[in-house]
PDB file of C-alpha atoms in Angstrom:
ATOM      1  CA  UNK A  13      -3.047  22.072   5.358  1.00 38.00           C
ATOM      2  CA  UNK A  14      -6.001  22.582   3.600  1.00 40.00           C
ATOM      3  CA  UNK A  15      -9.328  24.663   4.725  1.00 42.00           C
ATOM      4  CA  UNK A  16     -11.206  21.425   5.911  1.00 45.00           C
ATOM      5  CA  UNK A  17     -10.690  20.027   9.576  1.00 54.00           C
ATOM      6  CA  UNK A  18      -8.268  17.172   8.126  1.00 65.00           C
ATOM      7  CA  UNK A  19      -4.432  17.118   9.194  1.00 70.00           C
ATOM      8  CA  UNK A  20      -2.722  16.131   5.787  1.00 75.00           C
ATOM      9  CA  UNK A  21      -3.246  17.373   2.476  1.00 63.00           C
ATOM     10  CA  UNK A  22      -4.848  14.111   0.946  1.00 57.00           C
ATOM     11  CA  UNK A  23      -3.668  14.815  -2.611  1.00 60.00           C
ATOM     12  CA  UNK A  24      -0.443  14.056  -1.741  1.00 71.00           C
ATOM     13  CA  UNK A  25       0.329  10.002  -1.675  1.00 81.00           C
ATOM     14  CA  UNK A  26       4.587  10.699  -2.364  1.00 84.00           C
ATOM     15  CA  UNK A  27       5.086   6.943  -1.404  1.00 93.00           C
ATOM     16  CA  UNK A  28       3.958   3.225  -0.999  1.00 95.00           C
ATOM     17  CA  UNK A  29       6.626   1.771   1.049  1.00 97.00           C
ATOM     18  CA  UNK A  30       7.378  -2.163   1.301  1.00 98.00           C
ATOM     19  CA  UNK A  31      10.085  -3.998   3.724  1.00 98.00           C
ATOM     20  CA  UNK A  32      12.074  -6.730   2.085  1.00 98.00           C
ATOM     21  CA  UNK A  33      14.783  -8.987   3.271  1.00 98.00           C
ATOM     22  CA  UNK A  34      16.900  -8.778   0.088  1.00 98.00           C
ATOM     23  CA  UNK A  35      16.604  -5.515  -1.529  1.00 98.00           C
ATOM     24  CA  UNK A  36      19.002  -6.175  -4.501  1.00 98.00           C
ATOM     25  CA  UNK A  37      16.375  -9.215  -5.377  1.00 98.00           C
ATOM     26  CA  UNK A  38      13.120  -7.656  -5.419  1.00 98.00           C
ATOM     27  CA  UNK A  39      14.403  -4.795  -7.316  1.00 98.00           C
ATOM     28  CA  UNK A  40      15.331  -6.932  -9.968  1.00 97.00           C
ATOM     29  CA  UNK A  41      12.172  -8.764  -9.904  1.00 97.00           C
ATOM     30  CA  UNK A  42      10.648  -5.164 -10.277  1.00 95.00           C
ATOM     31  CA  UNK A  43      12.819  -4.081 -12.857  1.00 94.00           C
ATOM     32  CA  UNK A  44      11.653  -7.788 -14.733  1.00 93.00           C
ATOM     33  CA  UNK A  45       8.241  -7.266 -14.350  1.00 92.00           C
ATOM     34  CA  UNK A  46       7.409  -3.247 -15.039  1.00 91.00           C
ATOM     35  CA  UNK A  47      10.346  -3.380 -17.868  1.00 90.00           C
ATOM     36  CA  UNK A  48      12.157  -0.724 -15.866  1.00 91.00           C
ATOM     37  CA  UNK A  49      16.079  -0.322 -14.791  1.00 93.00           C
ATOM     38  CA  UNK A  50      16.815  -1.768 -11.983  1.00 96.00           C
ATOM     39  CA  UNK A  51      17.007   1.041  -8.799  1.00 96.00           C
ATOM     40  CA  UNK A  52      19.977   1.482  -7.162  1.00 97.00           C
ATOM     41  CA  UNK A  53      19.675   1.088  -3.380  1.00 98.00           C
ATOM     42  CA  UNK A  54      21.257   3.355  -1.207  1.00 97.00           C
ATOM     43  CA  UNK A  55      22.175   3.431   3.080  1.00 97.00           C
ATOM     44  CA  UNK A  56      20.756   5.816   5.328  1.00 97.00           C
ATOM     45  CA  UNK A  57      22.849   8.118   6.638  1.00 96.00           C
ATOM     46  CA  UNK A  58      24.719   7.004  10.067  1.00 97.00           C
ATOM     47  CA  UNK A  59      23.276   8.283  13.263  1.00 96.00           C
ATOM     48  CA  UNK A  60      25.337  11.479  13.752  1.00 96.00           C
ATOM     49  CA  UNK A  61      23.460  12.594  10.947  1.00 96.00           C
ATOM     50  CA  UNK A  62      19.829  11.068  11.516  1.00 96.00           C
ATOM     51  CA  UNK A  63      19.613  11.726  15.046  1.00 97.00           C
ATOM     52  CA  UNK A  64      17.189   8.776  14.445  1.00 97.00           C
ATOM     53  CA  UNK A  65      14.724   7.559  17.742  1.00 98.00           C
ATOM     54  CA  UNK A  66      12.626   4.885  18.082  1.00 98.00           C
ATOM     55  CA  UNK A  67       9.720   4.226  20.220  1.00 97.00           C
ATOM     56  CA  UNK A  68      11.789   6.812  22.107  1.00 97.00           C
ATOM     57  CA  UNK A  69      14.917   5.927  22.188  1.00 98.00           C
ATOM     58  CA  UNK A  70      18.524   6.519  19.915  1.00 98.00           C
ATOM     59  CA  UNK A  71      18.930   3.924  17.842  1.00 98.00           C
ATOM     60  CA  UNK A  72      21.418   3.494  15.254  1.00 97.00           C
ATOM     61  CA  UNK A  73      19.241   1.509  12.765  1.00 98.00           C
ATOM     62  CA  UNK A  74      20.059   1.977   9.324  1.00 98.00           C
ATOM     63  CA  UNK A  75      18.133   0.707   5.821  1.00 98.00           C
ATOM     64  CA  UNK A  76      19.070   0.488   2.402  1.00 98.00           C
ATOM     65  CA  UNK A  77      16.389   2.330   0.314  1.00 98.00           C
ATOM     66  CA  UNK A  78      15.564   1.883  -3.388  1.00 98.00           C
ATOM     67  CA  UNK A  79      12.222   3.999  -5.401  1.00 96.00           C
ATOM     68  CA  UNK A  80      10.898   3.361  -8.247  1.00 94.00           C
ATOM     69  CA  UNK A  81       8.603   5.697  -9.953  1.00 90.00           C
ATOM     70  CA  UNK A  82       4.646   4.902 -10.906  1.00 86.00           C
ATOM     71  CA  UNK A  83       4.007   8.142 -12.373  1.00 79.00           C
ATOM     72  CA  UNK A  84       2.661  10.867  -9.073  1.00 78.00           C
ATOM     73  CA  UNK A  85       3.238   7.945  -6.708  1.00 87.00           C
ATOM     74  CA  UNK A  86       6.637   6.298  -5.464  1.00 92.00           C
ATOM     75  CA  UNK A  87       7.213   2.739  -4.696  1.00 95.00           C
ATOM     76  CA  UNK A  88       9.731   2.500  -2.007  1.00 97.00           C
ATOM     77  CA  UNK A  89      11.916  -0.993  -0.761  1.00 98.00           C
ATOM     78  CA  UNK A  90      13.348  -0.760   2.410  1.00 98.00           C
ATOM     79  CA  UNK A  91      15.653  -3.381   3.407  1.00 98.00           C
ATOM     80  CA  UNK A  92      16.692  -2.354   7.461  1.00 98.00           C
ATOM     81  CA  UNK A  93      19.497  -3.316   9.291  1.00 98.00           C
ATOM     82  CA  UNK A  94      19.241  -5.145  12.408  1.00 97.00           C
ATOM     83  CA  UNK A  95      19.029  -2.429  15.062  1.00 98.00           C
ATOM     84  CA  UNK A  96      16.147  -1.769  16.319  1.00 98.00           C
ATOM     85  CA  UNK A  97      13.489   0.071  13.770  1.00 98.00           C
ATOM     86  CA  UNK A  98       9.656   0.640  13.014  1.00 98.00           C
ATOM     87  CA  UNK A  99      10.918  -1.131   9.503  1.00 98.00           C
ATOM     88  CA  UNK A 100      12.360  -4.097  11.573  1.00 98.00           C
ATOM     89  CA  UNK A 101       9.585  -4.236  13.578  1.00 98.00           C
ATOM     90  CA  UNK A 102       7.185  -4.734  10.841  1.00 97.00           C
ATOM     91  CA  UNK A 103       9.783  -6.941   9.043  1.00 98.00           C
ATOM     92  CA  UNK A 104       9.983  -9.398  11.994  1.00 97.00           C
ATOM     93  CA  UNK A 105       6.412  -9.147  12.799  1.00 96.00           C
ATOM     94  CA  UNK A 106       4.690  -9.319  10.001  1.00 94.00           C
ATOM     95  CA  UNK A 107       7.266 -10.382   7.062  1.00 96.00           C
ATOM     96  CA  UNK A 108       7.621  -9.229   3.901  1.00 98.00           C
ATOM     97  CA  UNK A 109       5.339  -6.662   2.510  1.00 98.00           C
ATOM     98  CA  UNK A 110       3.771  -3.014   2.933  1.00 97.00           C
ATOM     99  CA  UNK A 111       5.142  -0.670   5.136  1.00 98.00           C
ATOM    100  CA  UNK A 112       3.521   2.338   5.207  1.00 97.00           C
ATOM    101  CA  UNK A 113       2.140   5.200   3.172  1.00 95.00           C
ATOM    102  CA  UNK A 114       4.491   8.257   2.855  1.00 94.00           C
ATOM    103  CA  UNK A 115       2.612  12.082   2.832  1.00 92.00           C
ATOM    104  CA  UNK A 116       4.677  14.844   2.092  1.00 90.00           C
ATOM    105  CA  UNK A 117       4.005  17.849   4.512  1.00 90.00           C
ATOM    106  CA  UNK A 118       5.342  21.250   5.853  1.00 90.00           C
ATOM    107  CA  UNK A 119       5.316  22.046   9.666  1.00 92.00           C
ATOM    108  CA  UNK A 120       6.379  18.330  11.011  1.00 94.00           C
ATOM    109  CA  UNK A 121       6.080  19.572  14.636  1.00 94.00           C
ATOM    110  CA  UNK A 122       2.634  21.403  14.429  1.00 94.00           C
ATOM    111  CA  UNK A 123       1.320  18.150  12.112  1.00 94.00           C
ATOM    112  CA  UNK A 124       2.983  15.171  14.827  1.00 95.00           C
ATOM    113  CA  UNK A 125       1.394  17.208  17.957  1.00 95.00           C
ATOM    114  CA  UNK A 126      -2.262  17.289  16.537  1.00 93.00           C
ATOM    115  CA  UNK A 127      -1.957  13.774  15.342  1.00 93.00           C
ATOM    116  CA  UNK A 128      -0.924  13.036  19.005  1.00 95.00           C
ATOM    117  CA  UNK A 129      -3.101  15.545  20.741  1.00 95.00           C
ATOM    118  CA  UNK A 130      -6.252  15.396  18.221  1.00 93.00           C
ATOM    119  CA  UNK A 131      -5.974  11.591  16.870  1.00 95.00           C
ATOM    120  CA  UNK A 132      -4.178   9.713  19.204  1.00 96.00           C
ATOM    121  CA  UNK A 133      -1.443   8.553  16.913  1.00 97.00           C
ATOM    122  CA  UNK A 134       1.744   8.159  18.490  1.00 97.00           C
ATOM    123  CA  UNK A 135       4.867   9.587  16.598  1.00 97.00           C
ATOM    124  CA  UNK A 136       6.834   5.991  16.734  1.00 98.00           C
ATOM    125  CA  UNK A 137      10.456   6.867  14.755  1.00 98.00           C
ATOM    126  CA  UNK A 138      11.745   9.886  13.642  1.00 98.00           C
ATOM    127  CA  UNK A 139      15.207  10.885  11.655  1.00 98.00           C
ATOM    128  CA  UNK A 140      16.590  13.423   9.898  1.00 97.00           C
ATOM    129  CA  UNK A 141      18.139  13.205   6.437  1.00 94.00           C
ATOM    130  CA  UNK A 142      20.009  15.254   3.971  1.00 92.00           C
ATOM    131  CA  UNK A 143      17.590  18.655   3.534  1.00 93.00           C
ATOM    132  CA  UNK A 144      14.434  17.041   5.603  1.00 96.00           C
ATOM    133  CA  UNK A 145      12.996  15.045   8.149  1.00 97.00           C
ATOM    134  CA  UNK A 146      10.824  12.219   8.340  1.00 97.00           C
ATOM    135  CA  UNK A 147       8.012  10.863  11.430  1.00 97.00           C
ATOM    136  CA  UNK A 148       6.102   7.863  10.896  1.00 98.00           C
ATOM    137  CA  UNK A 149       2.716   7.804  13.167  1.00 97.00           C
ATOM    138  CA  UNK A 150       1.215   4.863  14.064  1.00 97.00           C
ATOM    139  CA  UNK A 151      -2.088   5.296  12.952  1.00 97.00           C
ATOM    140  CA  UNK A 152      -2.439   1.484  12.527  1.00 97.00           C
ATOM    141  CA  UNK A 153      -5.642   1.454  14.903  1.00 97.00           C
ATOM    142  CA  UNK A 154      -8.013   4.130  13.166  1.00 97.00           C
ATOM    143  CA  UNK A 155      -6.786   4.456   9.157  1.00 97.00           C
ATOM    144  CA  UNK A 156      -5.377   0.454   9.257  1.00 98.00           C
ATOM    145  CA  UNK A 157      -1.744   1.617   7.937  1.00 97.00           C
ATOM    146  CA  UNK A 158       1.153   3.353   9.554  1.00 97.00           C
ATOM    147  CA  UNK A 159       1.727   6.889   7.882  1.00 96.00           C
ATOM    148  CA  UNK A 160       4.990   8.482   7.205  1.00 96.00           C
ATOM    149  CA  UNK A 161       5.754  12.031   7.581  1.00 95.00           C
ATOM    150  CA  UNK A 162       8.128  14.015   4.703  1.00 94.00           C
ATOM    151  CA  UNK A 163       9.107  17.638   5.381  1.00 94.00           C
ATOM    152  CA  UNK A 164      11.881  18.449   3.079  1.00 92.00           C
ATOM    153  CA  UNK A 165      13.246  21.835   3.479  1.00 92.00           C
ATOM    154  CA  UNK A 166      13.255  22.726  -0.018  1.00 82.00           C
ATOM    155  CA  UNK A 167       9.725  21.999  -0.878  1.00 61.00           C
TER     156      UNK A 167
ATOM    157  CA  UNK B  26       1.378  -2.337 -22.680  1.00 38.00           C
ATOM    158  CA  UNK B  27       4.702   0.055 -23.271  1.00 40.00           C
ATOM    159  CA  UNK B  28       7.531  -0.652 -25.923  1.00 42.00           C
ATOM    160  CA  UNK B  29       9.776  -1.992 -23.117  1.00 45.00           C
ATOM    161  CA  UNK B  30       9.187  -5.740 -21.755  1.00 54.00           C
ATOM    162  CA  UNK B  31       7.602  -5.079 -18.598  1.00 65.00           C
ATOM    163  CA  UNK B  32       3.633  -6.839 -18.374  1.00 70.00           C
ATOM    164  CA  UNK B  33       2.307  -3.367 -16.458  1.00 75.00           C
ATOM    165  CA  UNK B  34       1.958   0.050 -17.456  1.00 62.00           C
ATOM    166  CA  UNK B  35       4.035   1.322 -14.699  1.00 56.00           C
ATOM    167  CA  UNK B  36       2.421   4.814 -14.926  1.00 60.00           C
ATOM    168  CA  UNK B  37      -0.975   3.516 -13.456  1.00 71.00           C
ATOM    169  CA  UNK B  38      -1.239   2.636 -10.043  1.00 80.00           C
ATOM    170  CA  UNK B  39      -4.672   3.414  -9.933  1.00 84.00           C
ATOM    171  CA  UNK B  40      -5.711   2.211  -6.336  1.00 93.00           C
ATOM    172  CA  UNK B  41      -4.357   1.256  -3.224  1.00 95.00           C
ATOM    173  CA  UNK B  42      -6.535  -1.547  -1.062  1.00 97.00           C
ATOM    174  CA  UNK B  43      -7.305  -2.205   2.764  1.00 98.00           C
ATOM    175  CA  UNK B  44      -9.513  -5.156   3.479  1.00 98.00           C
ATOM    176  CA  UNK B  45     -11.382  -4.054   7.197  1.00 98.00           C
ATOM    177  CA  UNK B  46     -13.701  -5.499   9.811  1.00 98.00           C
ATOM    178  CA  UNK B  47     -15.795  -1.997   9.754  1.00 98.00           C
ATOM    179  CA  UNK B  48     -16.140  -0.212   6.817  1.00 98.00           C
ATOM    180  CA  UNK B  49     -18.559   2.205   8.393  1.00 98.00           C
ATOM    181  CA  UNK B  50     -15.818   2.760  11.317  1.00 98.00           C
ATOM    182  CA  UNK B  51     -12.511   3.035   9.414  1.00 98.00           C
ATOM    183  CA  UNK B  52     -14.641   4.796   6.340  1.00 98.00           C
ATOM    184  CA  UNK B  53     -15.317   7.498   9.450  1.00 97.00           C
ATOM    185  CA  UNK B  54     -11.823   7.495  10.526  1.00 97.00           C
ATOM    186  CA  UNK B  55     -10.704   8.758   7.685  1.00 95.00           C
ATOM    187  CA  UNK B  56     -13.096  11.447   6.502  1.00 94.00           C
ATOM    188  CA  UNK B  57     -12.147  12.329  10.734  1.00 93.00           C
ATOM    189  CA  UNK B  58      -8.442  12.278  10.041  1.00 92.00           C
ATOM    190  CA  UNK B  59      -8.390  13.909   6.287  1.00 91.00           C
ATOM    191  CA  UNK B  60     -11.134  16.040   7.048  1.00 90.00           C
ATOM    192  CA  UNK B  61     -13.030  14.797   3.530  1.00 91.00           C
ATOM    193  CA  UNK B  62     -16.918  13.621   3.565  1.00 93.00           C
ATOM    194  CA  UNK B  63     -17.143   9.863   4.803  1.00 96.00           C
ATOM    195  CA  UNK B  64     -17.471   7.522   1.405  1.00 96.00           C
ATOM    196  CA  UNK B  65     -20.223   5.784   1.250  1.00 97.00           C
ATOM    197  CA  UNK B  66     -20.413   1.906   0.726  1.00 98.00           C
ATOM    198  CA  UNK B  67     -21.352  -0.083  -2.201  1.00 97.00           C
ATOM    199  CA  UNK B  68     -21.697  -4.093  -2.203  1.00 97.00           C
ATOM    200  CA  UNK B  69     -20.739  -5.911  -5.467  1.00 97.00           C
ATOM    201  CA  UNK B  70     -22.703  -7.795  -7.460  1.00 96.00           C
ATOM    202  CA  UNK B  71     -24.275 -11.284  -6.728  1.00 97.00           C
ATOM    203  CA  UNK B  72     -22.920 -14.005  -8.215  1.00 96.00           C
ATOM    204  CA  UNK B  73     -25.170 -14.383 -11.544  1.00 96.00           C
ATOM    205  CA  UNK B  74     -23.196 -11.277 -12.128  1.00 96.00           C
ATOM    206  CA  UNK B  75     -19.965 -11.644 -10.845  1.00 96.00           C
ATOM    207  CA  UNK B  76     -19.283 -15.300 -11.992  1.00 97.00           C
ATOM    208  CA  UNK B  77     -16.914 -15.065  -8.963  1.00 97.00           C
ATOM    209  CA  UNK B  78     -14.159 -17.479  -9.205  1.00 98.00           C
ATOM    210  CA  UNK B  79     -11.388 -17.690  -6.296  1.00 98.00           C
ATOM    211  CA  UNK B  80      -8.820 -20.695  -6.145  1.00 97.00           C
ATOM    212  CA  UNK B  81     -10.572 -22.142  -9.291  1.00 97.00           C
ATOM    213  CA  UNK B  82     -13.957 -22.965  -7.482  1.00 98.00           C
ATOM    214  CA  UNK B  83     -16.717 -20.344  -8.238  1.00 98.00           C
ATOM    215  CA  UNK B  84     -17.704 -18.055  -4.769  1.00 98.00           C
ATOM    216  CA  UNK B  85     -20.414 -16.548  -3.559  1.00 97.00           C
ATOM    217  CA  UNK B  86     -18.747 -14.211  -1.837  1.00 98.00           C
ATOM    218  CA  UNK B  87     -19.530  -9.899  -2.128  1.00 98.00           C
ATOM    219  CA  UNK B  88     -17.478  -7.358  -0.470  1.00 98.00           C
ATOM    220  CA  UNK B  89     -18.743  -3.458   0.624  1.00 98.00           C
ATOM    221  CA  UNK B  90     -16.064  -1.716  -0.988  1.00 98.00           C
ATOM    222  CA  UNK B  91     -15.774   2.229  -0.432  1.00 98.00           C
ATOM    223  CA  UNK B  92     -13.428   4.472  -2.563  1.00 96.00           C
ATOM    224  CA  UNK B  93     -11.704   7.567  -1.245  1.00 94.00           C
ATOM    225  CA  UNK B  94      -9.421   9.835  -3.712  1.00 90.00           C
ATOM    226  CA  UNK B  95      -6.149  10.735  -2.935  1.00 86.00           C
ATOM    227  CA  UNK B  96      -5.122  12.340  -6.336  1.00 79.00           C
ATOM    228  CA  UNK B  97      -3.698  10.335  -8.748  1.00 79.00           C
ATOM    229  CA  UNK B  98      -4.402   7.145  -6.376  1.00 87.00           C
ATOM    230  CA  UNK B  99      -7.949   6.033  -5.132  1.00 92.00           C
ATOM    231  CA  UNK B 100      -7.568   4.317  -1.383  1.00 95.00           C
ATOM    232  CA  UNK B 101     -10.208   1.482  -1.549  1.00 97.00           C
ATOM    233  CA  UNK B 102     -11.764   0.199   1.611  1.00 98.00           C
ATOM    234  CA  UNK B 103     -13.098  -3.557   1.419  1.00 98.00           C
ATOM    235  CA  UNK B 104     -15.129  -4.915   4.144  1.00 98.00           C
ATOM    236  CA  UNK B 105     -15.558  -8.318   2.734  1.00 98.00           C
ATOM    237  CA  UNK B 106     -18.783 -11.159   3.976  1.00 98.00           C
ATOM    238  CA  UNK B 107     -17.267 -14.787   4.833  1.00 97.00           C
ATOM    239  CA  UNK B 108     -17.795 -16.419   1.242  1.00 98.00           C
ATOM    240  CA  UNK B 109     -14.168 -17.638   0.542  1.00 98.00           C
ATOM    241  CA  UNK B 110     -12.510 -15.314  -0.988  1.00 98.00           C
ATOM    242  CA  UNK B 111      -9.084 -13.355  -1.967  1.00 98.00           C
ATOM    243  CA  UNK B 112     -10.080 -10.840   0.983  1.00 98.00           C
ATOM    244  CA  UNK B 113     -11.622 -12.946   3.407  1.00 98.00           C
ATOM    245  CA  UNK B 114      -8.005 -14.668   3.323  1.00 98.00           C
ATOM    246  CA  UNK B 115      -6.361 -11.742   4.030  1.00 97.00           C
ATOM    247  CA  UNK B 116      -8.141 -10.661   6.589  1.00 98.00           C
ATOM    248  CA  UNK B 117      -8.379 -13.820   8.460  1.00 97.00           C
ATOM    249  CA  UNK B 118      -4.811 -14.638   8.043  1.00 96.00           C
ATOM    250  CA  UNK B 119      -3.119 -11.080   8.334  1.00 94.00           C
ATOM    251  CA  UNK B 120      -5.936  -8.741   9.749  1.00 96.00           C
ATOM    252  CA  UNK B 121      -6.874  -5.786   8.998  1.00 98.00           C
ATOM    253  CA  UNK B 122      -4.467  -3.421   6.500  1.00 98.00           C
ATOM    254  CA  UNK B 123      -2.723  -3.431   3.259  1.00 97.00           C
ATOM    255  CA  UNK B 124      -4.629  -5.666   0.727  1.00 98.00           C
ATOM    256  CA  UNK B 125      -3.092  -4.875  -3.060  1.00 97.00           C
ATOM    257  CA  UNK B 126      -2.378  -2.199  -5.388  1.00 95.00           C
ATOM    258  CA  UNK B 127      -4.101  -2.100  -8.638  1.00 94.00           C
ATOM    259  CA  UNK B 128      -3.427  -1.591 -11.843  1.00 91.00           C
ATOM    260  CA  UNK B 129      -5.788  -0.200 -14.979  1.00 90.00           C
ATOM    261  CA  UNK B 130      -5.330  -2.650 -18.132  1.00 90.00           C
ATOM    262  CA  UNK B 131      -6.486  -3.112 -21.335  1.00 90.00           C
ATOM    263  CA  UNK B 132      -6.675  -7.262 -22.542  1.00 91.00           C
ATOM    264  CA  UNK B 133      -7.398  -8.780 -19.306  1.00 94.00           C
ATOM    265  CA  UNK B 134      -6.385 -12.497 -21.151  1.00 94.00           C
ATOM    266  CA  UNK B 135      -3.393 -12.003 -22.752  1.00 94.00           C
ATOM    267  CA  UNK B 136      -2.593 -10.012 -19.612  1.00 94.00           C
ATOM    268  CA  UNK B 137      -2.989 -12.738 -17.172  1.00 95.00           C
ATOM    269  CA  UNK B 138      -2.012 -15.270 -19.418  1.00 95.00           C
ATOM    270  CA  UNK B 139       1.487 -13.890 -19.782  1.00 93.00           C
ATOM    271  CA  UNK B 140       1.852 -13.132 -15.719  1.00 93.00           C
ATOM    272  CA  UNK B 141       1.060 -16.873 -15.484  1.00 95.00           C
ATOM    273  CA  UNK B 142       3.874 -18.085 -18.315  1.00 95.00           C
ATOM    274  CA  UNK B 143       6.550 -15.822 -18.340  1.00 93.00           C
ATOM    275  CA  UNK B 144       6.325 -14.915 -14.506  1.00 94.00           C
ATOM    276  CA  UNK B 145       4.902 -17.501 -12.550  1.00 96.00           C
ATOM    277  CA  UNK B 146       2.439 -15.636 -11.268  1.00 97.00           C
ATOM    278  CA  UNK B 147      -0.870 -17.750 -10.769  1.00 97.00           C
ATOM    279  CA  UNK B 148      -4.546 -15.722 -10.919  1.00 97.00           C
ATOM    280  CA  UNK B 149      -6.291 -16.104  -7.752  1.00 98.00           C
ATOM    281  CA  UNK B 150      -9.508 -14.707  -7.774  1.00 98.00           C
ATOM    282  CA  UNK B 151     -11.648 -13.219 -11.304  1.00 98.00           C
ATOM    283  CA  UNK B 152     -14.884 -11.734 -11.606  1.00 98.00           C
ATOM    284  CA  UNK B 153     -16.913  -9.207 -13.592  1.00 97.00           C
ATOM    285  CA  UNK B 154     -18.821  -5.868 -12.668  1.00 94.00           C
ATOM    286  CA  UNK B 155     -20.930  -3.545 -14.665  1.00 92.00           C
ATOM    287  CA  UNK B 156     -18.529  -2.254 -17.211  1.00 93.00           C
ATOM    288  CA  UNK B 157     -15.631  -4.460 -16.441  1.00 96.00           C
ATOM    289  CA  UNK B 158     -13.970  -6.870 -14.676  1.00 97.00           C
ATOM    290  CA  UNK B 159     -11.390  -7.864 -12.248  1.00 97.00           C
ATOM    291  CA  UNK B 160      -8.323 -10.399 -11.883  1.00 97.00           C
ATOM    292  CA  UNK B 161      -6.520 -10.860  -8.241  1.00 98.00           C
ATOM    293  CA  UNK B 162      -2.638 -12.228  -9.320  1.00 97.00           C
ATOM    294  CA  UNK B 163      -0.077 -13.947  -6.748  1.00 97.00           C
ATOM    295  CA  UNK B 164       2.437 -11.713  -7.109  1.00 97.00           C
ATOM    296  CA  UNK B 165       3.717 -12.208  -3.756  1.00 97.00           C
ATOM    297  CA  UNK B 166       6.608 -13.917  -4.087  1.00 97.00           C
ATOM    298  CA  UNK B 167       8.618 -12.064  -6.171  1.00 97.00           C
ATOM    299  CA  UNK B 168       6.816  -8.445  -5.780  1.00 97.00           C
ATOM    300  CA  UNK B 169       5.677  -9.158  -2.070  1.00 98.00           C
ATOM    301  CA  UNK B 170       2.356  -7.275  -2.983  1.00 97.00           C
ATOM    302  CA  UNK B 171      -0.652  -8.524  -4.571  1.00 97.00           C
ATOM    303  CA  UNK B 172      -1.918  -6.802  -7.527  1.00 96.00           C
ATOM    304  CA  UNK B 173      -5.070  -5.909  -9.043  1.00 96.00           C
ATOM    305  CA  UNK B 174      -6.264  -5.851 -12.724  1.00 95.00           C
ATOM    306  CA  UNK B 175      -8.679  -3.773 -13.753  1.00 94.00           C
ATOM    307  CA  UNK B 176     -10.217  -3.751 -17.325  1.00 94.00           C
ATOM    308  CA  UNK B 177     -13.068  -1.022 -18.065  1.00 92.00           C
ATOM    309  CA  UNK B 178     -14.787  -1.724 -21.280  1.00 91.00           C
ATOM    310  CA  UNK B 179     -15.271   2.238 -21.921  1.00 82.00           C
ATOM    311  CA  UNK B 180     -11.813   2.902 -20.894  1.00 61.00           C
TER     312      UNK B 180
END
């Protein structure tokens, strides 16, 4: 947190996150286009370990997850599973394309209950992963994109 | 351009763009949320500036545009007017949100010329502004964004 009134350290774009159908495929057109290796996607972990909720329920949605990196920022595919997700969601909804924009923060409980309380913005999925956690907020109404939450424990 | 065969210096993601309804209210949302001063607006050019061209046909159309800084990454707010244009289209046919991600360049030509032959990639909308100018490629298909070229003269 900084000194101002604002909940997120704005410096701090980690990640511009797109949903794909066919992850393997659009990382290769990456790799193509920026002359760059292609990424290696990896699965989410299984629910035992991501606890994950949606909309407020369990839900055993998994994604396979490949970054790339454009110097301070990441670009993240996500290519979800068909259980039900806030990547899903978007994927059915709205097709291919941007997800969300990823903030990495400390204090995930203090930061989702003022965005709640303070902005309105509904925690919609939340996980756990290997040393962190993640929230995304729908803040779709006010800032026009849905934000993503990163505490990792070692940060 | 880098030694490698990518078209993009992969290091530069200089911006990432909303197109809105309000730029006044979602410019106020986030200087609310991030607790920064709200931006203030600037329109573009006219056309006898601009030279405007979107799907080949020269276009009136100007856009408030408001810049924010997050960093290493500007978030750029575009409220465009109902010319025909690259935003217009967006925001009729997807609503408000994500619009592209740009890129700084150097040799806007060969640039474009080379997204056009060796990937496909067609150039939507062009146009100039003091100091530079600007190229809008369909990069959908294969990157599922849009992206952005930007080429300052004094850069």
């Amino acid at each position: 947190m900084e000194e101002n009134s604002g909940v997120l350290d704005r410096n701090v774009i980690a990640q511009v996150a797109l949903v794909v159908h066919d992850i393997e495929k659009t990382s290769r057109a990456y790799a193509d286009f920026f002359g760059i290796e292609t990424p290696t996607w990896k699965l989410t972990d299984a629910w035992d370990q991501t606890q994950a909720v949606y909309r407020g329920k369990p839900t055993e949605a998994r994604a396979k997850l490949a970054f790339m990196n454009f110097g301070s920022v990441v670009i993240e595919l996500i290519e979800p599973d068909h259980h039900p997700s806030i990547w899903r969601e978007f994927l059915d909804e709205r097709g291919e394309g941007f997800h969300h924009i990823a903030f990495k923060i400390a204090g995930m409980e203090n930061i989702t209950g003022l965005m709640e309380q303070k902005f309105h913005m509904p925690l919609v999925q939340k996980g756990e992963y290997t040393g962190g956690r993640y929230a995304y907020i729908d803040s779709l109404k006010d800032l026009k994109v849905l934000i993503e939450l990163l505490e990792n424990d070692n940060n």
